[in-house]
Short mmCIF file of C-alpha atoms in Angstrom, two decimals:
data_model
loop_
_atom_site.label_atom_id
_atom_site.label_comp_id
_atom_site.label_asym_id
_atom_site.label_seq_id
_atom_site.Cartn_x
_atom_site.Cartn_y
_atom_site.Cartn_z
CA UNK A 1153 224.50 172.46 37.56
CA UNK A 1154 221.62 171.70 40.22
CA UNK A 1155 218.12 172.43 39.07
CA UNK A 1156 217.85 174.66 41.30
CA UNK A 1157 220.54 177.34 40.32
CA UNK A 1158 219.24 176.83 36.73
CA UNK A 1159 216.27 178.14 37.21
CA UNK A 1160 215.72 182.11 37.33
CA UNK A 1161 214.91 184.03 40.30
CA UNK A 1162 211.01 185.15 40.05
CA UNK A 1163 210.83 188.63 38.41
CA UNK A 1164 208.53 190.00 41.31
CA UNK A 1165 212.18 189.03 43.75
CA UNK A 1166 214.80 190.44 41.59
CA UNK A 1167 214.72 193.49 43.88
CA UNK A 1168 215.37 191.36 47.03
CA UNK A 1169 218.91 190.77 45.62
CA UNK A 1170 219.70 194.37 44.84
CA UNK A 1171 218.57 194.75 48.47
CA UNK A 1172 220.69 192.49 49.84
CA UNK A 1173 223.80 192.63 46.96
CA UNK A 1174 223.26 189.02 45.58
CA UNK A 1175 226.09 187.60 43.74
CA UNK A 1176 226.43 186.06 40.29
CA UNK A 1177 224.56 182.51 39.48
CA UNK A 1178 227.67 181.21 38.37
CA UNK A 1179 229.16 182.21 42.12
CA UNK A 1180 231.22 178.90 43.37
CA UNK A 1181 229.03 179.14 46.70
CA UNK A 1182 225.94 180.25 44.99
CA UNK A 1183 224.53 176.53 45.79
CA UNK A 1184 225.55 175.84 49.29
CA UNK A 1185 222.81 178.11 51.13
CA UNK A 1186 219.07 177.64 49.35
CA UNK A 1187 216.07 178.97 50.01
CA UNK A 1188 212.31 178.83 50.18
CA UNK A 1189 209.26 180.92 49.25
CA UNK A 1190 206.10 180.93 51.97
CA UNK A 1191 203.95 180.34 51.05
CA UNK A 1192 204.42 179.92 47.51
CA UNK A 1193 206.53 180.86 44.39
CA UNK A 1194 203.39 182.85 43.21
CA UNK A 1195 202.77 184.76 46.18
CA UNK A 1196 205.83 184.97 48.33
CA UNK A 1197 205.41 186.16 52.11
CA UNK A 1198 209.04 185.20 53.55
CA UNK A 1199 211.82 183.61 52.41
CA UNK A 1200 213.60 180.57 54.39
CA UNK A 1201 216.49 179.25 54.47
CA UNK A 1202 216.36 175.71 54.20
CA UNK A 1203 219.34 174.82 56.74
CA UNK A 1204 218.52 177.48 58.72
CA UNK A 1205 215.28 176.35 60.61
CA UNK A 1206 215.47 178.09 64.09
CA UNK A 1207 214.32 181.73 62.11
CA UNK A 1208 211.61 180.07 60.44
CA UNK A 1209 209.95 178.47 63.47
CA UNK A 1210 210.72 181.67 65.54
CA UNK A 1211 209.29 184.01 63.21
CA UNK A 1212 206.19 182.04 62.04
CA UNK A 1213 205.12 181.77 65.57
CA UNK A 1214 204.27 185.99 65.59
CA UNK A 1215 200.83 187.11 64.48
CA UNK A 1216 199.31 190.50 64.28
CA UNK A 1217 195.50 191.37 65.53
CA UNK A 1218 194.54 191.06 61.74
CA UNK A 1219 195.50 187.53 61.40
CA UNK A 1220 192.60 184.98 60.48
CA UNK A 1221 192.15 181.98 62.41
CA UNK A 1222 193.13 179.94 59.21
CA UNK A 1223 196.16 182.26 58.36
CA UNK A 1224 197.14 181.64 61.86
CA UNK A 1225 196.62 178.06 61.88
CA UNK A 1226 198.59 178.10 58.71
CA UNK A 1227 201.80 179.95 60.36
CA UNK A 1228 201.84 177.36 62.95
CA UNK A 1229 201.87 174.19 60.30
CA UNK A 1230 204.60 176.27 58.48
CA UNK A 1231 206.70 176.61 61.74
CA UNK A 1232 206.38 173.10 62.36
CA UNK A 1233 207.49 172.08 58.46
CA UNK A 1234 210.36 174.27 59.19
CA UNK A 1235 211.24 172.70 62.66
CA UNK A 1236 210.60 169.28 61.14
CA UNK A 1237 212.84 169.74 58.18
CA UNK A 1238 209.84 169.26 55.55
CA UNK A 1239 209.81 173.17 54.30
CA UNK A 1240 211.82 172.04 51.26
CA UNK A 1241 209.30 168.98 50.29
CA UNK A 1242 206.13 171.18 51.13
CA UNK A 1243 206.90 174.64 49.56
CA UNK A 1244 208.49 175.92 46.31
CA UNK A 1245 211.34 174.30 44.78
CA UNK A 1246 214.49 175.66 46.49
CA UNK A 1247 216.37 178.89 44.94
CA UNK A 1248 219.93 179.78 45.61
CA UNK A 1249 221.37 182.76 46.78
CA UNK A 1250 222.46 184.46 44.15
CA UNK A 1251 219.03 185.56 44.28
CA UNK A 1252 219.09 186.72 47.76
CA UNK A 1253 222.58 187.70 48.31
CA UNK A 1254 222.32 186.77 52.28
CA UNK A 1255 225.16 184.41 52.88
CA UNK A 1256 227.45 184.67 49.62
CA UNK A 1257 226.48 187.85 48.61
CA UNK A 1258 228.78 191.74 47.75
CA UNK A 1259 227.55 192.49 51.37
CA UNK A 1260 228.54 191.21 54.79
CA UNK A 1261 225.39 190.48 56.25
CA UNK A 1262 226.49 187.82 58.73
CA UNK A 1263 229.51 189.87 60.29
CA UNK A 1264 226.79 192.88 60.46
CA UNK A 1265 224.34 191.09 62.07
CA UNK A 1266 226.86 189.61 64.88
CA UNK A 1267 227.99 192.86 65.79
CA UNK A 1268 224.38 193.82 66.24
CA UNK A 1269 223.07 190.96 68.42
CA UNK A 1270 226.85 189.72 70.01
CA UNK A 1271 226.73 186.36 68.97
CA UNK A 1272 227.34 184.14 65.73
CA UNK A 1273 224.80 181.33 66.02
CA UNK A 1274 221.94 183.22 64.12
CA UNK A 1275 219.48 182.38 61.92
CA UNK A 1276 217.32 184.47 59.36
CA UNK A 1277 214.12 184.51 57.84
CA UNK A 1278 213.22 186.81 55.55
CA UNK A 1279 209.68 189.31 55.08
CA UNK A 1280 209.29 190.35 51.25
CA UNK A 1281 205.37 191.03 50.90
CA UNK A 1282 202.88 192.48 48.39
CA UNK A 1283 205.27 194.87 45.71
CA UNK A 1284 204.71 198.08 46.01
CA UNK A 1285 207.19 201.43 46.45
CA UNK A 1286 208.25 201.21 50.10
CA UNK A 1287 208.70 197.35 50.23
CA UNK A 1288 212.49 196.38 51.56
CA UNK A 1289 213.52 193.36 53.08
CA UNK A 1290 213.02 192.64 56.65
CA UNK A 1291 215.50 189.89 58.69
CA UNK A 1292 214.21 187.48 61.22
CA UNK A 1293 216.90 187.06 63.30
CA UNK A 1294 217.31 184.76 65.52
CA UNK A 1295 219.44 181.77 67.66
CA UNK A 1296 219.57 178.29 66.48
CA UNK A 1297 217.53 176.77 69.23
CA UNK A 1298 214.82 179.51 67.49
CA UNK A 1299 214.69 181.86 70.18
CA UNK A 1300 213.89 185.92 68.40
CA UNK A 1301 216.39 188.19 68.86
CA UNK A 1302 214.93 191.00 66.70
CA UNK A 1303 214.57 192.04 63.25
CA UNK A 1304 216.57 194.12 60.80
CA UNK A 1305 214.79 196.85 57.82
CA UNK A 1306 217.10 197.19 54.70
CA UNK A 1307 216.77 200.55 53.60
CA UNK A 1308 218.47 200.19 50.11
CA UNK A 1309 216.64 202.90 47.63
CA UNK A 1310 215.58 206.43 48.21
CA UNK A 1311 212.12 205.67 49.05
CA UNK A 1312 212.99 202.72 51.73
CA UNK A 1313 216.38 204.72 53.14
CA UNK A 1314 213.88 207.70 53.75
CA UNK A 1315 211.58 205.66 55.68
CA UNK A 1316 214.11 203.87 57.99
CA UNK A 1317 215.67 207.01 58.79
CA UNK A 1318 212.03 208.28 59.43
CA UNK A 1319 210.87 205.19 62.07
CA UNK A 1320 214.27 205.15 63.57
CA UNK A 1321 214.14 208.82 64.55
CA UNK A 1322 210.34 208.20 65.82
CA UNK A 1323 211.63 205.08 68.06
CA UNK A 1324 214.33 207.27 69.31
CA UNK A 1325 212.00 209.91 70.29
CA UNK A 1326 209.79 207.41 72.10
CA UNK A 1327 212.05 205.11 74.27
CA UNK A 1328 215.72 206.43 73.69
CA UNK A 1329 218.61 205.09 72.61
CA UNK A 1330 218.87 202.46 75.47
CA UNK A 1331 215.35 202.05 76.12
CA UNK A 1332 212.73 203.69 78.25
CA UNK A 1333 214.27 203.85 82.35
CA UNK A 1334 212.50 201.48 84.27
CA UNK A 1335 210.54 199.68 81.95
CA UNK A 1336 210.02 196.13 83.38
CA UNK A 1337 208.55 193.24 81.20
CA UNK A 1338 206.33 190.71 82.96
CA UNK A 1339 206.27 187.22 82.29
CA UNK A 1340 203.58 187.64 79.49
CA UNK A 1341 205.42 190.47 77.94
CA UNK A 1342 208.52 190.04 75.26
CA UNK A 1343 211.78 190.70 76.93
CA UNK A 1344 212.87 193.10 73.87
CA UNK A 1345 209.58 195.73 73.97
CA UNK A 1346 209.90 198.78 75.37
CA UNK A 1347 207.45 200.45 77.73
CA UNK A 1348 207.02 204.20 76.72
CA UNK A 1349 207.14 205.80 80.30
CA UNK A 1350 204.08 206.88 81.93
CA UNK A 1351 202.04 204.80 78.57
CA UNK A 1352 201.19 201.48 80.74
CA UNK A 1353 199.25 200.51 77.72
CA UNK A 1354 201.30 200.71 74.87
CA UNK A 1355 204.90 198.91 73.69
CA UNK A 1356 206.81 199.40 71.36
CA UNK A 1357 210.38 197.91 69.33
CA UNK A 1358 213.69 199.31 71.21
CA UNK A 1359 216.21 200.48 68.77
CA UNK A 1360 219.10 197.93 68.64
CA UNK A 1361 221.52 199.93 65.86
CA UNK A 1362 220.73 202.15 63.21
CA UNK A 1363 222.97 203.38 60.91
CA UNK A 1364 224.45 204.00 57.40
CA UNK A 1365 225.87 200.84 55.89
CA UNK A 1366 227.66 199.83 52.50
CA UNK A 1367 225.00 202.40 50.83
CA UNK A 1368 222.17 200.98 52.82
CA UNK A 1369 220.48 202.28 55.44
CA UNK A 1370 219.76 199.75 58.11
CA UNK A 1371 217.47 199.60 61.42
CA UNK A 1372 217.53 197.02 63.65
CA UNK A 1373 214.54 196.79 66.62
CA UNK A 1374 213.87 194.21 69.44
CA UNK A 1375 211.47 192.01 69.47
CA UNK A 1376 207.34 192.75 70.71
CA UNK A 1377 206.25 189.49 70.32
CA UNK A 1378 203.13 188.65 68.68
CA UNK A 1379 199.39 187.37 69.60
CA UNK A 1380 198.96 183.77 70.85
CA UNK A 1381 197.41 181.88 67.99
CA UNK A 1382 194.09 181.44 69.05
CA UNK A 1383 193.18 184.85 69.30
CA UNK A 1384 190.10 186.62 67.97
CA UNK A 1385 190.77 189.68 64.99
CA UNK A 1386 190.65 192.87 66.72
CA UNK A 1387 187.74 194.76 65.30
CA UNK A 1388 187.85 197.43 67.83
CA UNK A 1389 189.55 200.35 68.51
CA UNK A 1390 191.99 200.00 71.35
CA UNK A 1391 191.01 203.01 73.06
CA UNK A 1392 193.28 203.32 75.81
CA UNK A 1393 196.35 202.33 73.69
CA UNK A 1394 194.93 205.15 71.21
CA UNK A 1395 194.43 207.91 73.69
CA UNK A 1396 198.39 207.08 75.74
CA UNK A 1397 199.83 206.89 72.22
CA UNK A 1398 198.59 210.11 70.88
CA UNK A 1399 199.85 212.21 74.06
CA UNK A 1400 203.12 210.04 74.42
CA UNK A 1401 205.28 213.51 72.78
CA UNK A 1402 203.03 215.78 74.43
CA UNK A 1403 200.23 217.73 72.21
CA UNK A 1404 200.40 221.36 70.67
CA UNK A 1405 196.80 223.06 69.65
CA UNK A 1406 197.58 225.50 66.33
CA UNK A 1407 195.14 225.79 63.18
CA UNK A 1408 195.41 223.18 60.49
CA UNK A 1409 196.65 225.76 57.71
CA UNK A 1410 199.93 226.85 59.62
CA UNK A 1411 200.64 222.84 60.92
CA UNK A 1412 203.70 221.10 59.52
CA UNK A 1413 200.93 218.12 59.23
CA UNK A 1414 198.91 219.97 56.09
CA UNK A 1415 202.02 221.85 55.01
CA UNK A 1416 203.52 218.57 54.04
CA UNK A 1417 199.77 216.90 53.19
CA UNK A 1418 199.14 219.50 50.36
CA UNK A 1419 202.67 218.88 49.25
CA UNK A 1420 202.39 215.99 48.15
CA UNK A 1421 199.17 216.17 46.46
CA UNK A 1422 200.31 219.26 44.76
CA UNK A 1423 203.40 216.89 43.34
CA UNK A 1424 200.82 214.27 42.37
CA UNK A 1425 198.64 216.50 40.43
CA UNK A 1426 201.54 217.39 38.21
CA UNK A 1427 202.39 214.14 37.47
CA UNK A 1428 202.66 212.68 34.38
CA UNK A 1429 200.76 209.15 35.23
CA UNK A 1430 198.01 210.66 36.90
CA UNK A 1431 194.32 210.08 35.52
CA UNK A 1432 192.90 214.12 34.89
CA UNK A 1433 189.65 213.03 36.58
CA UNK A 1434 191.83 212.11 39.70
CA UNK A 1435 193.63 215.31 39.35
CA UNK A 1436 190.48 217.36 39.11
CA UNK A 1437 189.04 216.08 42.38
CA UNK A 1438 192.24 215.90 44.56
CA UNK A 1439 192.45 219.93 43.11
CA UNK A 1440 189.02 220.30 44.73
CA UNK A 1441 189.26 218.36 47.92
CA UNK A 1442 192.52 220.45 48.37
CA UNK A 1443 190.49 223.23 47.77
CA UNK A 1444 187.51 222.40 50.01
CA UNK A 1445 190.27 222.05 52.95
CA UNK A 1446 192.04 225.22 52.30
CA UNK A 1447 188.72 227.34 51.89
CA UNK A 1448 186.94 225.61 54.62
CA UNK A 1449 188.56 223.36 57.40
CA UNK A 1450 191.81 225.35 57.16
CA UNK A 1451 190.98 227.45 60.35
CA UNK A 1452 190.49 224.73 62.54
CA UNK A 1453 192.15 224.62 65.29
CA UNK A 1454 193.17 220.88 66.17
CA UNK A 1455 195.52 218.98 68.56
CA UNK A 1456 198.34 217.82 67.49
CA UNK A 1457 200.27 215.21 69.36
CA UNK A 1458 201.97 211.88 67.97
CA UNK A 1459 200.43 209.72 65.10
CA UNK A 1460 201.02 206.61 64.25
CA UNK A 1461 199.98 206.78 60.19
CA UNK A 1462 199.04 203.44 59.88
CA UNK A 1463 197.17 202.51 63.42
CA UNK A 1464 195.72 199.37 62.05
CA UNK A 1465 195.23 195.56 63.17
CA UNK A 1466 198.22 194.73 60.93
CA UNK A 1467 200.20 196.30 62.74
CA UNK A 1468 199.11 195.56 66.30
CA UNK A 1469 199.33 192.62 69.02
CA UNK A 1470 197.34 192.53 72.26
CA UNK A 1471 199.31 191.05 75.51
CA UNK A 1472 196.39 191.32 78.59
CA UNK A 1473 195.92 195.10 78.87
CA UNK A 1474 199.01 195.92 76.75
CA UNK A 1475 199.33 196.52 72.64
CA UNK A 1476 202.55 196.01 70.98
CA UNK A 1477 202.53 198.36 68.33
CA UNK A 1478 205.26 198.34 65.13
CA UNK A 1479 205.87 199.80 61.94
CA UNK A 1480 206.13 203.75 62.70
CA UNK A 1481 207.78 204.64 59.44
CA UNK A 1482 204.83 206.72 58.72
CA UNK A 1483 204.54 208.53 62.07
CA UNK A 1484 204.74 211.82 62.97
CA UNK A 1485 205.77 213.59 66.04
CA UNK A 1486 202.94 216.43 65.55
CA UNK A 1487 199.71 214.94 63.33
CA UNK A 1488 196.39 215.62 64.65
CA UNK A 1489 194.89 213.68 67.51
CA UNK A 1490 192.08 211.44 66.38
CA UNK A 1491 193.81 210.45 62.68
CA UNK A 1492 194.85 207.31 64.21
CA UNK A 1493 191.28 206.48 65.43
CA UNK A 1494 189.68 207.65 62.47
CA UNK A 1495 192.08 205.66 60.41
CA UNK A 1496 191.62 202.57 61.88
CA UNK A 1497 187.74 202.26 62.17
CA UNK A 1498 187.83 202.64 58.57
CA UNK A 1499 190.70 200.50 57.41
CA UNK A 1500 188.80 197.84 59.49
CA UNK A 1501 185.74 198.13 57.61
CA UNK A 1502 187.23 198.21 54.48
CA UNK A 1503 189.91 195.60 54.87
CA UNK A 1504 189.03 193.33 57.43
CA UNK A 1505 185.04 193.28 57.64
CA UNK A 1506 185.53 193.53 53.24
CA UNK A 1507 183.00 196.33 53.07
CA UNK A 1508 182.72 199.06 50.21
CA UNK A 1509 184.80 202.24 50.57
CA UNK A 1510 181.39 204.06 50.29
CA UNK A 1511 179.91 202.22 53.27
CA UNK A 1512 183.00 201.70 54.98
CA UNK A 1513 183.15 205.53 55.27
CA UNK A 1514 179.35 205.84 56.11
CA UNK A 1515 180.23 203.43 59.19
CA UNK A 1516 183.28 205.80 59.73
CA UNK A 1517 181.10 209.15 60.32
CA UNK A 1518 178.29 207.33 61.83
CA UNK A 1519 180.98 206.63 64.59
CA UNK A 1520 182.74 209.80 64.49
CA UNK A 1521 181.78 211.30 67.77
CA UNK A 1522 182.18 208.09 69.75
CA UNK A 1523 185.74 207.80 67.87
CA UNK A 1524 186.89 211.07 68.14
CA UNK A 1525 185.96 210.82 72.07
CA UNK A 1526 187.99 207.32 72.29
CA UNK A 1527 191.05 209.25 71.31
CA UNK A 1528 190.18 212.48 73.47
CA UNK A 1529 189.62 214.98 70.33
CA UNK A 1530 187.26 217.80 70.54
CA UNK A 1531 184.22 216.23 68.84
CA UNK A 1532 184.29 219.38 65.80
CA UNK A 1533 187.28 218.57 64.98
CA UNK A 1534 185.87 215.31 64.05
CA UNK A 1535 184.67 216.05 60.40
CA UNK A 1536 187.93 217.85 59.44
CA UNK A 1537 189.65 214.45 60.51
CA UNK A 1538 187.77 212.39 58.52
CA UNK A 1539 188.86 214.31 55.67
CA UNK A 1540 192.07 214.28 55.78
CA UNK A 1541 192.24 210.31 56.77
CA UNK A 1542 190.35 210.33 53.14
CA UNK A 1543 192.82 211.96 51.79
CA UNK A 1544 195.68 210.66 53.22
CA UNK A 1545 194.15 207.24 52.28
CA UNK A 1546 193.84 208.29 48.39
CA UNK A 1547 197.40 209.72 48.47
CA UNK A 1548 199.49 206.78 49.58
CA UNK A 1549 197.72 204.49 46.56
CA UNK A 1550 198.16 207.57 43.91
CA UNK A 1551 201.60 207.57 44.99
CA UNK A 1552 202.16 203.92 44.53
CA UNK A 1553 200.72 204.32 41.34
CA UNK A 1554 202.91 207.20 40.43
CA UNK A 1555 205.99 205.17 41.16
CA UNK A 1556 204.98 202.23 38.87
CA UNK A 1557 203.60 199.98 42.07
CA UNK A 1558 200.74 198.00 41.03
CA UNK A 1559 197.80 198.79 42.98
CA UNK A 1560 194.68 196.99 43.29
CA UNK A 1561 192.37 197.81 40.80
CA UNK A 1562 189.29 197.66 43.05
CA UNK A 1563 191.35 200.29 45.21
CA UNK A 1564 192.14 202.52 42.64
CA UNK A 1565 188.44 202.15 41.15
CA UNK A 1566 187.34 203.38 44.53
CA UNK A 1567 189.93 206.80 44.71
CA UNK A 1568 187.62 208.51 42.46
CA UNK A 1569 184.36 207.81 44.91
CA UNK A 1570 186.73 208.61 48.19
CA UNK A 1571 187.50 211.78 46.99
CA UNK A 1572 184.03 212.74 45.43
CA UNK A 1573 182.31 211.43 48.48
CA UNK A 1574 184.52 213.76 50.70
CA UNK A 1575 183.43 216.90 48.58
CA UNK A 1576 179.59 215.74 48.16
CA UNK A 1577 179.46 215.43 52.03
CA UNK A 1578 181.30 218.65 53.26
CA UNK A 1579 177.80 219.71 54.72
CA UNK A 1580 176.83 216.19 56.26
CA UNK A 1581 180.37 215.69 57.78
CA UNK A 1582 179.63 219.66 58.96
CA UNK A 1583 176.55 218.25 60.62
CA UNK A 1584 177.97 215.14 62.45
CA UNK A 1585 180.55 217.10 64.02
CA UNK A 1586 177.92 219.90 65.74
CA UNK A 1587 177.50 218.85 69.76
#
């Protein structure tokens, strides 16, 4: 038996195959398709097939606003190893797959995905990222010759099924199921984005099939393309992308305390406080920032139109006047208008420009009138909006660490100052937000 199929799958993978229904080692065909981890064993990104090449270079060519020159540089060397046939010299030794379960696997994959795209010479690459509760496989799909065709999410537990469903119902509710009428790409747009009509400055994926399948539930989206190479990180909010997107659905004006938006918020921190792995100092202050909300920010009334959740570089690329936006799993149809600003200035600051959380968020309300004007909010509501971004921020890790997820330690040293900072400065957000 090959090396190769000797060898056990990495423990941080074994929940790619469950994803994808992986066979048996000892499968007769286990051997004849093998893979790759990019960029290494240790920290996997994607996962390549070795004789599949035209997914690899396709795929490897797309880079978000967040992208570092070097990581960028990188991708391209990588998409030339694949194109070159050197992957499987440069990267980890090769794995077969009955770890990934792609090709000989329980499930069809290959019949699925020709049905989907109407053709049989495809190719796939696969995203697996940082561990954590939401993470599911996402397929690179495309020809041999390594033109994209689109990508595929693998919904395949109860946390990932819930979020396809969730983005596939947003995309829906954006473009339709055919695509937005009249929504002509130009020559420096991807063919597969979809224009959201009357929003000349935002794009977004087109729904290609969604659907249950074999106990999974699967989305598949077009194409938006990706920023060229030598592009600067965006460190600035897109305001025209920000203000379009957050009045794409239209916009409502009720009170916080009767919105769906905080109905659902103190939800789930009400579920996290009873939880058996949460710290009692973390339980004390999310009681009291819950508390500081209810007793003093409840009343006010905000605008609610659509919000993207996660309205970040990562998830962004720039074409000339025009922002590709994906990854809407955490959007909602009625949040309040200037989260997604808010949101991003600080996820910047803290991720991209590496600053502390504390002066990450002293950045954040130094800017909060000039932010909350980007994304056309009434500048009181601006203090109220920081807090909940706070909170929404401290939630999703508390959450991750609730369902086992390993979670940075310098992030989950920091939850404790978020949340105490957002009580100790209920009177100097108060102040920011006066005219």
């Amino acid at each position: 038996m090959p090396d190769d199929q000797r060898r056990p799958s990495r423990p941080g993978l074994t929940w790619l195959g469950q994803a994808l229904g992986a066979v048996p080692a000892d499968h007769p065909d286990a051997g004849q398709h093998r893979y790759v981890l990019m960029p290494s064993r240790s920290r996997p990104q994607m996962v390549l097939s070795l004789g599949e090449p035209g997914a690899g270079w396709a795929s490897l060519h797309l880079h978000s606003d967040a992208a570092p020159l070097k990581v960028r540089v990188a991708r391209e060397l990588w998409a030339w190893a694949c194109r070159t046939g050197l992957a499987g010299l440069i990267f980890s030794p090769p794995m077969p797959d009955s770890a990934v379960g792609l090709r000989t696997g329980s499930l069809p994959w290959p019949d699925l995905m020709a049905e989907i795209f109407g053709r049989t010479d495809l190719t796939v690459a696969i995203s697996v990222g940082q561990l954590r509760p939401q993470i599911k496989p996402i397929l690179h799909v495309a020809t041999k010759g390594g033109r994209l065709l689109g990508h595929i999410k693998v919904g395949w537990n109860d946390v990932t099924r819930s979020l396809v469903r969730h983005e596939a119902a947003i995309l829906l509710a954006l473009t339709g199921p055919d695509g937005p009428p009249g929504s002509a790409t130009g020559a420096d747009q991807p063919a597969g984005a979809g224009c959201v009509p009357h929003l000349t400055a935002l794009r977004v994926p087109r729904v290609l099939h969604h659907g249950e399948w074999h106990g999974r539930d699967v989305l598949a989206v077009s194409d938006v393309g990706g920023s060229p190479w030598y592009r600067r990180r965006r460190m600035s909010l897109p305001t025209s992308a920000t203000w379009q997107a957050g009045r794409a659905l239209g916009v409502d004006r009720e009170a916080l305390s009767t919105s769906m938006f905080w109905s659902d918020l103190s939800a789930r921190a009400k579920r996290l406080m009873s939880h058996a792995a949460m710290d009692a100092g973390l339980a004390a202050d999310l009681a009291a920032v819950l508390d500081i909300v209810e007793s003093g920010d409840a009343a006010t009334e905000l605008d609610f139109g659509l919000m993207h959740g996660d309205w970040a570089p990562w998830n962004m690329a720039t074409f000339g006047s025009t922002l590709a936006v994906w990854d809407w799993e955490r959007a909602r149809i009625r949040g309040p208008i200037g989260f997604d600003g808010a949101f991003f200035r600080f996820q910047v600051d803290l991720w991209i420009r590496g600053m502390r959380p504390d002066q990450a968020l002293s950045r954040s309300r130094s800017a909060l009138a000039e932010t909350m004007a980007a994304c056309g909010a009434a500048p009181q509501s601006g203090p109220v909006i920081l807090r909940l971004v706070l909170l929404e921020v401290a939630l999703r890790q508390l959450e991750g660490v609730a369902a086992g997820a390993p979670v940075p330690g310098r992030v989950y040293r920091a939850l404790n100052g978020l949340l105490r900072e957002s009580l100790a400065l209920g009177g100097a957000l108060a102040e920011s937000g006066k005219p």
